[in-house]
PDB file of C-alpha atoms in Angstrom:
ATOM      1  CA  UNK U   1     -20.600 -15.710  -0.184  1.00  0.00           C
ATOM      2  CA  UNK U   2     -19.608 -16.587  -3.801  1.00  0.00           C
ATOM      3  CA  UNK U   3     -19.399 -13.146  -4.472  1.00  0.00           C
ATOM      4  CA  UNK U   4     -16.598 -12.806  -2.166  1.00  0.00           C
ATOM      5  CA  UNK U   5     -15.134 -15.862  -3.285  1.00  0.00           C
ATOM      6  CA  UNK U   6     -15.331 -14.908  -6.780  1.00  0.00           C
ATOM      7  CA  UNK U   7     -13.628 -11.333  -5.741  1.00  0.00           C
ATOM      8  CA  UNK U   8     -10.940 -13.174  -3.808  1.00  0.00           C
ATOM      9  CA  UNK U   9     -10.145 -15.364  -6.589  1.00  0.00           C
ATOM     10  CA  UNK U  10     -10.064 -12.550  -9.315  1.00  0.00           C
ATOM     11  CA  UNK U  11      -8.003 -11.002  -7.167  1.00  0.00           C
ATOM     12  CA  UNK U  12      -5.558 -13.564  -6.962  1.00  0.00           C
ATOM     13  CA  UNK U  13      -5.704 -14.630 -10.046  1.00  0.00           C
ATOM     14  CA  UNK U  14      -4.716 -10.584 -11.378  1.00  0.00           C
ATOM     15  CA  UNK U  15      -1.742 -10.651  -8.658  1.00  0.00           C
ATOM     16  CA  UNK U  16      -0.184 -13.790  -9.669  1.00  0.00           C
ATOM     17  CA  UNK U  17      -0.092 -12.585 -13.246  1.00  0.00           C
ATOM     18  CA  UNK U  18       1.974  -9.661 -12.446  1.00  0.00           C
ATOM     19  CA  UNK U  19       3.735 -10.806 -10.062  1.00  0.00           C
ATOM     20  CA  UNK U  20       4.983 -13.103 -13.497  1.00  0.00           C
ATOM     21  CA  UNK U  21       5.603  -9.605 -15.503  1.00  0.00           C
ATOM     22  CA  UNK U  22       9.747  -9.770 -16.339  1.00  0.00           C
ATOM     23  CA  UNK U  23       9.645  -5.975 -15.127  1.00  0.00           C
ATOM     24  CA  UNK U  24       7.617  -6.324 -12.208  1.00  0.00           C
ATOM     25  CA  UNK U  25       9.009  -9.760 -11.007  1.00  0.00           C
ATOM     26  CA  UNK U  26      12.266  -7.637 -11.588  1.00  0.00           C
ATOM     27  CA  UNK U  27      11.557  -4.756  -8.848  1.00  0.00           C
ATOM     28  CA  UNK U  28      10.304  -7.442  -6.619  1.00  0.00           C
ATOM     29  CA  UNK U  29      13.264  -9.615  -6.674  1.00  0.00           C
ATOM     30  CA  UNK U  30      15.056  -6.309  -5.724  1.00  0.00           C
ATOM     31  CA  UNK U  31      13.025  -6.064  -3.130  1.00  0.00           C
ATOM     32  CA  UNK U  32      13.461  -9.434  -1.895  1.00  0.00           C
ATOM     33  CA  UNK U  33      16.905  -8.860  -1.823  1.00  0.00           C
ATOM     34  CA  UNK U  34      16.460  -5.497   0.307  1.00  0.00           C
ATOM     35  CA  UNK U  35      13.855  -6.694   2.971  1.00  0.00           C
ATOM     36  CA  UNK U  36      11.843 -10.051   2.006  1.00  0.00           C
ATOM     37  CA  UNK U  37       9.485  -8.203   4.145  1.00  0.00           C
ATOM     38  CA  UNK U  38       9.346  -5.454   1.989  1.00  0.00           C
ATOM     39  CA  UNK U  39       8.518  -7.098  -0.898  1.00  0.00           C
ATOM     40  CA  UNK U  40       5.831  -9.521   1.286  1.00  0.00           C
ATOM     41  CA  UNK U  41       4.391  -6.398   2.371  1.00  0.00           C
ATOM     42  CA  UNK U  42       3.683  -5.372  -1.615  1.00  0.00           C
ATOM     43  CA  UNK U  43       1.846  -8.226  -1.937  1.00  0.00           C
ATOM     44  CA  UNK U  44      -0.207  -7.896   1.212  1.00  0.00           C
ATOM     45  CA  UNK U  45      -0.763  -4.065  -0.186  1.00  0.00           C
ATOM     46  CA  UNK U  46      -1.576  -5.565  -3.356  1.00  0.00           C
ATOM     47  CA  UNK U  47      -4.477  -7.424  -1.921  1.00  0.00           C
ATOM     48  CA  UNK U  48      -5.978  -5.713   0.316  1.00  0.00           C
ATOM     49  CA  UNK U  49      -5.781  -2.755  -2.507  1.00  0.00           C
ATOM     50  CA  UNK U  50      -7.352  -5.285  -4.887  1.00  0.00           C
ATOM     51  CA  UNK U  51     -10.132  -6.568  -3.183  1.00  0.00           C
ATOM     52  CA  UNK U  52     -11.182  -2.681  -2.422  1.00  0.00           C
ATOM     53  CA  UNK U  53     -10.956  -1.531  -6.078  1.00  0.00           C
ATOM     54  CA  UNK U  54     -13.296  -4.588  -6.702  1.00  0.00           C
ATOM     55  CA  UNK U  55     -15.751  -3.754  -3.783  1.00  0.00           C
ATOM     56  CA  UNK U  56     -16.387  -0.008  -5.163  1.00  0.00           C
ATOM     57  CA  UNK U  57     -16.066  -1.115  -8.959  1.00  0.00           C
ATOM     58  CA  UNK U  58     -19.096  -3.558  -8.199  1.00  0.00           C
ATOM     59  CA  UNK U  59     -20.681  -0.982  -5.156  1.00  0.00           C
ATOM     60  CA  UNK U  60     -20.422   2.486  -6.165  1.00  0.00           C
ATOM     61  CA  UNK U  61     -20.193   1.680  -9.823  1.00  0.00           C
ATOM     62  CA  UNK U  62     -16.552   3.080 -10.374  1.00  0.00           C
ATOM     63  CA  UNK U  63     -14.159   2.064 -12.884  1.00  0.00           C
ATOM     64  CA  UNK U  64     -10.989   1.823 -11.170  1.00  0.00           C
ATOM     65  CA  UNK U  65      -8.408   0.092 -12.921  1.00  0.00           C
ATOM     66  CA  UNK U  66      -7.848  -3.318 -11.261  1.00  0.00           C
ATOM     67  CA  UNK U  67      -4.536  -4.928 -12.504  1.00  0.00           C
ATOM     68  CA  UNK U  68      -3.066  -0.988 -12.847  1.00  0.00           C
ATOM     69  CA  UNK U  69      -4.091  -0.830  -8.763  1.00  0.00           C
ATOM     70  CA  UNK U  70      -2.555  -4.076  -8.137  1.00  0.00           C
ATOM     71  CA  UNK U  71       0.464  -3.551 -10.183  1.00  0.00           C
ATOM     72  CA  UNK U  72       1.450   0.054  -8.560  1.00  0.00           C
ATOM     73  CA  UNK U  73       0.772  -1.816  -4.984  1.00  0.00           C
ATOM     74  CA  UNK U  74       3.166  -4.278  -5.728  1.00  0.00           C
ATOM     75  CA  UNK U  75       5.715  -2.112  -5.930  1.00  0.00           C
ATOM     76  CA  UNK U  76       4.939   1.207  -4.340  1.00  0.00           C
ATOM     77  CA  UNK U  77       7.972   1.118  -2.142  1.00  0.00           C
ATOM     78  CA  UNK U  78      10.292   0.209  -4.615  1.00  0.00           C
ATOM     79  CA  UNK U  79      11.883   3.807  -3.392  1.00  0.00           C
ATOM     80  CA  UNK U  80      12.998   2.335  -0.004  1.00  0.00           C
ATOM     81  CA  UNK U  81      15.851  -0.188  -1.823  1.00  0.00           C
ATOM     82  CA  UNK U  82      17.594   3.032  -2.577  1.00  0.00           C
ATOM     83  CA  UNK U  83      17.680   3.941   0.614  1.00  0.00           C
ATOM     84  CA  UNK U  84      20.040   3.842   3.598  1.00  0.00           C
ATOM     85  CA  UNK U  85      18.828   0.078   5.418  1.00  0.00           C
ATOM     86  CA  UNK U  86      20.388   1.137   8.828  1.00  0.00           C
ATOM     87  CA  UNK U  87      17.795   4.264   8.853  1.00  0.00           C
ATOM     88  CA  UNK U  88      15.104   2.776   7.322  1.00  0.00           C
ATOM     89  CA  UNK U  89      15.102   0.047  10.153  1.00  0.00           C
ATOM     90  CA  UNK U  90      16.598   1.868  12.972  1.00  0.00           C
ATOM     91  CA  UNK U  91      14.924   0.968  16.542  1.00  0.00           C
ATOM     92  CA  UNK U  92      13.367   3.771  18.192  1.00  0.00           C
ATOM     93  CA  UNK U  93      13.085   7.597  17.101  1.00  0.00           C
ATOM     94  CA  UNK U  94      13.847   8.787  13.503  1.00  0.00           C
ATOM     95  CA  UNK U  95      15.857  12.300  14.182  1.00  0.00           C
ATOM     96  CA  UNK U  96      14.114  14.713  11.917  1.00  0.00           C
ATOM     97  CA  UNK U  97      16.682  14.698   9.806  1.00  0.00           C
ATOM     98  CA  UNK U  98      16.329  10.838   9.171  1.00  0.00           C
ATOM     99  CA  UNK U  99      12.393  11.392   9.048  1.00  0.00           C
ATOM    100  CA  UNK U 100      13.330  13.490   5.946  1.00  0.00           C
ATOM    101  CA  UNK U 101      15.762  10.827   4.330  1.00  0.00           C
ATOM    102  CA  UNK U 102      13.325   8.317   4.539  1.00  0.00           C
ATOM    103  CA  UNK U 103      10.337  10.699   3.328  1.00  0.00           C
ATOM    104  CA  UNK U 104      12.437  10.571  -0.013  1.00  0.00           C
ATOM    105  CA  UNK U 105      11.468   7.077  -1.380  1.00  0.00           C
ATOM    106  CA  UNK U 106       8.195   8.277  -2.812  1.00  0.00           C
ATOM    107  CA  UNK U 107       9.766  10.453  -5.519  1.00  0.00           C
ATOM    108  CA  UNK U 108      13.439   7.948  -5.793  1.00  0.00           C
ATOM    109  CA  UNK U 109      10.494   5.130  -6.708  1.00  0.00           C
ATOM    110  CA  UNK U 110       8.940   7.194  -9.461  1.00  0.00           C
ATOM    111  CA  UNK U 111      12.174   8.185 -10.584  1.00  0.00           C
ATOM    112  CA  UNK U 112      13.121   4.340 -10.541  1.00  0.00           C
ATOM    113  CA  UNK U 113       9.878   2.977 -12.692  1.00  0.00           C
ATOM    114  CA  UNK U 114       8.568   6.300 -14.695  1.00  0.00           C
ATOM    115  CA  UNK U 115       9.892   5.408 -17.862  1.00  0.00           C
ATOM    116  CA  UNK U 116       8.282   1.504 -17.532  1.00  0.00           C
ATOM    117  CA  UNK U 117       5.132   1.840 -16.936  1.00  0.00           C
ATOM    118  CA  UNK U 118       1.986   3.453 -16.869  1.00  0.00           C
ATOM    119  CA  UNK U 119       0.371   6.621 -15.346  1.00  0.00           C
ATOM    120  CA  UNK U 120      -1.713   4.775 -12.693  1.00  0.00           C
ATOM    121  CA  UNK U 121       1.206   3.069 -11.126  1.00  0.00           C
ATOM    122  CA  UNK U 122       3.303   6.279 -11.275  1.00  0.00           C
ATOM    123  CA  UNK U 123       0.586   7.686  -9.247  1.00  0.00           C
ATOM    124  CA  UNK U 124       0.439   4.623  -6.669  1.00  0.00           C
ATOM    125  CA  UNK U 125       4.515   5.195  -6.400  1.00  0.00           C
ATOM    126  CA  UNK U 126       4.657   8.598  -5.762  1.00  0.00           C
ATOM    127  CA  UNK U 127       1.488  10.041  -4.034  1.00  0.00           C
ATOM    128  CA  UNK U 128       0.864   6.741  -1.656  1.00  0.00           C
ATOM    129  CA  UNK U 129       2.254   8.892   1.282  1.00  0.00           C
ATOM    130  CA  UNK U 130      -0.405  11.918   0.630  1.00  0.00           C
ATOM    131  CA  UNK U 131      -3.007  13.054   2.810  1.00  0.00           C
ATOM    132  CA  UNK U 132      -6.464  14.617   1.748  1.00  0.00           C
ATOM    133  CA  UNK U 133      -5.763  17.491   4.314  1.00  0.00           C
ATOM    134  CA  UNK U 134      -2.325  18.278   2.292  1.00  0.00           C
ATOM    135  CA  UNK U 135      -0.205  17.059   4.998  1.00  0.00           C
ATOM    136  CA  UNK U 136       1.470  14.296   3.611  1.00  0.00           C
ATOM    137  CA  UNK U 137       4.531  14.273   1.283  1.00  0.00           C
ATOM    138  CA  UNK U 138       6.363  14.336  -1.548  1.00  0.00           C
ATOM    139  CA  UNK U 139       4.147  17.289  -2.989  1.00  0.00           C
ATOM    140  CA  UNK U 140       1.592  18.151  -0.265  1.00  0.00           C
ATOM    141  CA  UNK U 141      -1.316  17.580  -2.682  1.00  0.00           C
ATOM    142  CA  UNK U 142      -4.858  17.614  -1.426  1.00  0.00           C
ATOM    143  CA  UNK U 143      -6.168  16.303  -4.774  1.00  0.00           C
ATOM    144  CA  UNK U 144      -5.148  12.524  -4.676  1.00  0.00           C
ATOM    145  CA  UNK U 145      -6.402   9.712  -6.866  1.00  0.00           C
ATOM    146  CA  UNK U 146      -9.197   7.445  -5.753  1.00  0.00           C
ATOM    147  CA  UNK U 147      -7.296   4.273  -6.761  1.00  0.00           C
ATOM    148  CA  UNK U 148      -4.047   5.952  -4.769  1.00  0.00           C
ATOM    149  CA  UNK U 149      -6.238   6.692  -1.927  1.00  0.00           C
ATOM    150  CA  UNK U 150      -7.279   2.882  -1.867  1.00  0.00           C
ATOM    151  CA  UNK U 151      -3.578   1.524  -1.694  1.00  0.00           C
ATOM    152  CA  UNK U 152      -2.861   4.328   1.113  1.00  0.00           C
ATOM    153  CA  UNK U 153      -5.234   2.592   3.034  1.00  0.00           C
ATOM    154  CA  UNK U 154      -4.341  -0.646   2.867  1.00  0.00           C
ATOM    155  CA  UNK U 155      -0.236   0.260   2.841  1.00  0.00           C
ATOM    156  CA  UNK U 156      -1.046   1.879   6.728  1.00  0.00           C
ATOM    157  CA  UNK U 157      -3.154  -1.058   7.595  1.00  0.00           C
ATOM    158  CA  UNK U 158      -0.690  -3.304   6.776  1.00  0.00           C
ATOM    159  CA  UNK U 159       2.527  -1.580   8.388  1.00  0.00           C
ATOM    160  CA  UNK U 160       0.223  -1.700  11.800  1.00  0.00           C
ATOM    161  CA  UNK U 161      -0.404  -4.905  11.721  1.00  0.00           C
ATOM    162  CA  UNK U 162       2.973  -6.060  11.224  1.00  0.00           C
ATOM    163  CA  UNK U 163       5.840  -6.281  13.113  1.00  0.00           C
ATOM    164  CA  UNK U 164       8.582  -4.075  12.655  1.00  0.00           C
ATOM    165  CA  UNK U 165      11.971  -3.704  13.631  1.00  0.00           C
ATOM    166  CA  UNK U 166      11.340   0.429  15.246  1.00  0.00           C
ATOM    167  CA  UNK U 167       7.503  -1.025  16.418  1.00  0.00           C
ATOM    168  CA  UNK U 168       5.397  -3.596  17.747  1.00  0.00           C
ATOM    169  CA  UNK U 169       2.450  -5.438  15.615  1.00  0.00           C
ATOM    170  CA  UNK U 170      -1.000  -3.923  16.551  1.00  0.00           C
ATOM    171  CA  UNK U 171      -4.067  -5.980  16.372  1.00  0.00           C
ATOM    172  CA  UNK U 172      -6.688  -5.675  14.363  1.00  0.00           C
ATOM    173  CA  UNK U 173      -9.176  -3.370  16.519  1.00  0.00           C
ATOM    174  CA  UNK U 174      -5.784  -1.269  17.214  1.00  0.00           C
ATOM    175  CA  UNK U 175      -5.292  -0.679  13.849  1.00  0.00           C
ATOM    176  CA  UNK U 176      -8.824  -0.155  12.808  1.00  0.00           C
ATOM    177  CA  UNK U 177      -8.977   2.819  15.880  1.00  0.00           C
ATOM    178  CA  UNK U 178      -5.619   4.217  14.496  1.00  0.00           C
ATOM    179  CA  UNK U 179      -7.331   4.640  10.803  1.00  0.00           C
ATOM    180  CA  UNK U 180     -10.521   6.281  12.381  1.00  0.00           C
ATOM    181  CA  UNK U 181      -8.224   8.627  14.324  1.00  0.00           C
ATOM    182  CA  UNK U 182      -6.757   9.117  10.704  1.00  0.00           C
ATOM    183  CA  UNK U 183     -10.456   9.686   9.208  1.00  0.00           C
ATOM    184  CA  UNK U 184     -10.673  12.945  12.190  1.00  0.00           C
ATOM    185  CA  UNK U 185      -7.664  14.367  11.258  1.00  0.00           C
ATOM    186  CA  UNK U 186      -8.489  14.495   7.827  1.00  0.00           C
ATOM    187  CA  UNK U 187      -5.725  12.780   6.171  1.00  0.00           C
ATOM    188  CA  UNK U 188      -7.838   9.298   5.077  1.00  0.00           C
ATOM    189  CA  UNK U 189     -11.162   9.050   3.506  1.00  0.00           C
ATOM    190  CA  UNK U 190     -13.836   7.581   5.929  1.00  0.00           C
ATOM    191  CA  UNK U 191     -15.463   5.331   2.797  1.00  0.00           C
ATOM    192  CA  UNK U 192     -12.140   3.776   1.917  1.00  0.00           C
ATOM    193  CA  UNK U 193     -11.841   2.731   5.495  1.00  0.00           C
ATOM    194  CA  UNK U 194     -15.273   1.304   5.634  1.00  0.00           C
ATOM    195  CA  UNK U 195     -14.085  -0.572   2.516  1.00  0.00           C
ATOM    196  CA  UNK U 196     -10.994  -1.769   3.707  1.00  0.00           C
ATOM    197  CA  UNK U 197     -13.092  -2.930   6.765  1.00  0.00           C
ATOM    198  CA  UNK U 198     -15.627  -4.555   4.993  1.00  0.00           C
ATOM    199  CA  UNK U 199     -13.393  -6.619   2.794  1.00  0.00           C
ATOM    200  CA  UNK U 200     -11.076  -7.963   5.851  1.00  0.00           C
ATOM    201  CA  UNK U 201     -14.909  -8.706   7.673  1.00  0.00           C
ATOM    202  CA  UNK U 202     -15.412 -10.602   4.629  1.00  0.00           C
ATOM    203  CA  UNK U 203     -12.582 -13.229   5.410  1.00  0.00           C
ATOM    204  CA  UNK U 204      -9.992 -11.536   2.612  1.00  0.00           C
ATOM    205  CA  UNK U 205      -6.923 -11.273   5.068  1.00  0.00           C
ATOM    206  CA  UNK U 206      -7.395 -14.945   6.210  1.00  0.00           C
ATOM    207  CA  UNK U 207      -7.923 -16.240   2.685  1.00  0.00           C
ATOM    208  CA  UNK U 208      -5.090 -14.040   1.244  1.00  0.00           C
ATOM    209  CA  UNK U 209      -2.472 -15.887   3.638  1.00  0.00           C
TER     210      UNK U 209
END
């Protein structure tokens, strides 16, 4: 238990800091001003993210770069202020055209932060939409970043348990048997799940709040 305490605080402790970067706070004040629940769901991202990258660093013995992770969470959808707010939120069915317009935010948010800061949040930015069976977008890459994989996780977990404005907030279990679906298909990686899972067992989503 003081492990997990220790992991939550570290955490917290690395998010806070960023979040008090002049460039970072920057993007998320933009945010703010966007959707405040765009920029709360960066943080939430940013958490869940965090406490994964610290699960495997201390589990699997990885080295994946904490604050990097949390920073590129913070502000992987920085893409979506650019973008039209009547689509983006539109109740009901995205035409396929929309589905398109909207798919666009990944590469407008590298675009929007490439020349201010490092590789690993580029990554986070632009590839947090890809799936390991090449299905997902902007480039259709198969061969996608641990750390990127981690904040994909934790970016669909937190969209289905939250309410939006074109869907309804799933529970828990819902989401959990969406993601496993997600694991079958191919497009999410069955460890990072059991991560994610592991860490919100472990009181992290409650604690975060």
């Amino acid at each position: 238990v003081m492990a997990r305490l220790e992991y939550l605080t570290e955490v917290k402790d690395i998010t806070s800091r960023v979040m008090c970067d002049p460039y970072i706070k920057g993007l998320m004040e933009k945010e703010k001003e966007y959707s405040y629940s765009l920029m709360l769901h960066g943080i939430s991202v940013a958490m869940y993210a965090g406490a994964m990258a610290i699960h495997f660093n201390k589990q699997d013995e990885m080295v994946i770069p904490l604050e990097s992770v949390i920073r590129g969470a913070l502000i992987h959808d920085i893409g979506k202020v650019e973008v039209n707010k009547q689509i983006l939120e539109k109740k009901g069915r995205l035409t396929a055209e929309e589905y398109e317009y909207i798919k666009l935010h990944a590469d407008l948010g590298y675009r929007h932060i490439c020349e201010n800061v490092g590789p690993i949040e580029k990554d986070i930015v632009l590839l947090h939409h890809e799936k390991l069976n090449g299905s997902g977008y902007p480039t259709g890459s198969e061969c996608i970043p641990f750390y990127v994989q981690i904040v994909t996780v934790a970016d669909m977990y937190d969209a289905l348990i939250s309410k939006r404005t074109y869907k309804r907030m799933y529970s828990h279990a819902e989401a959990m048997d969406i993601l496993k679906q997600e694991v079958v298909n191919g497009n999410i990686d069955h460890e990072i799940l059991c991560g994610l899972e592991l860490v919100i067992n472990n009181g992290y989503d409650q604690k975060m709040k």
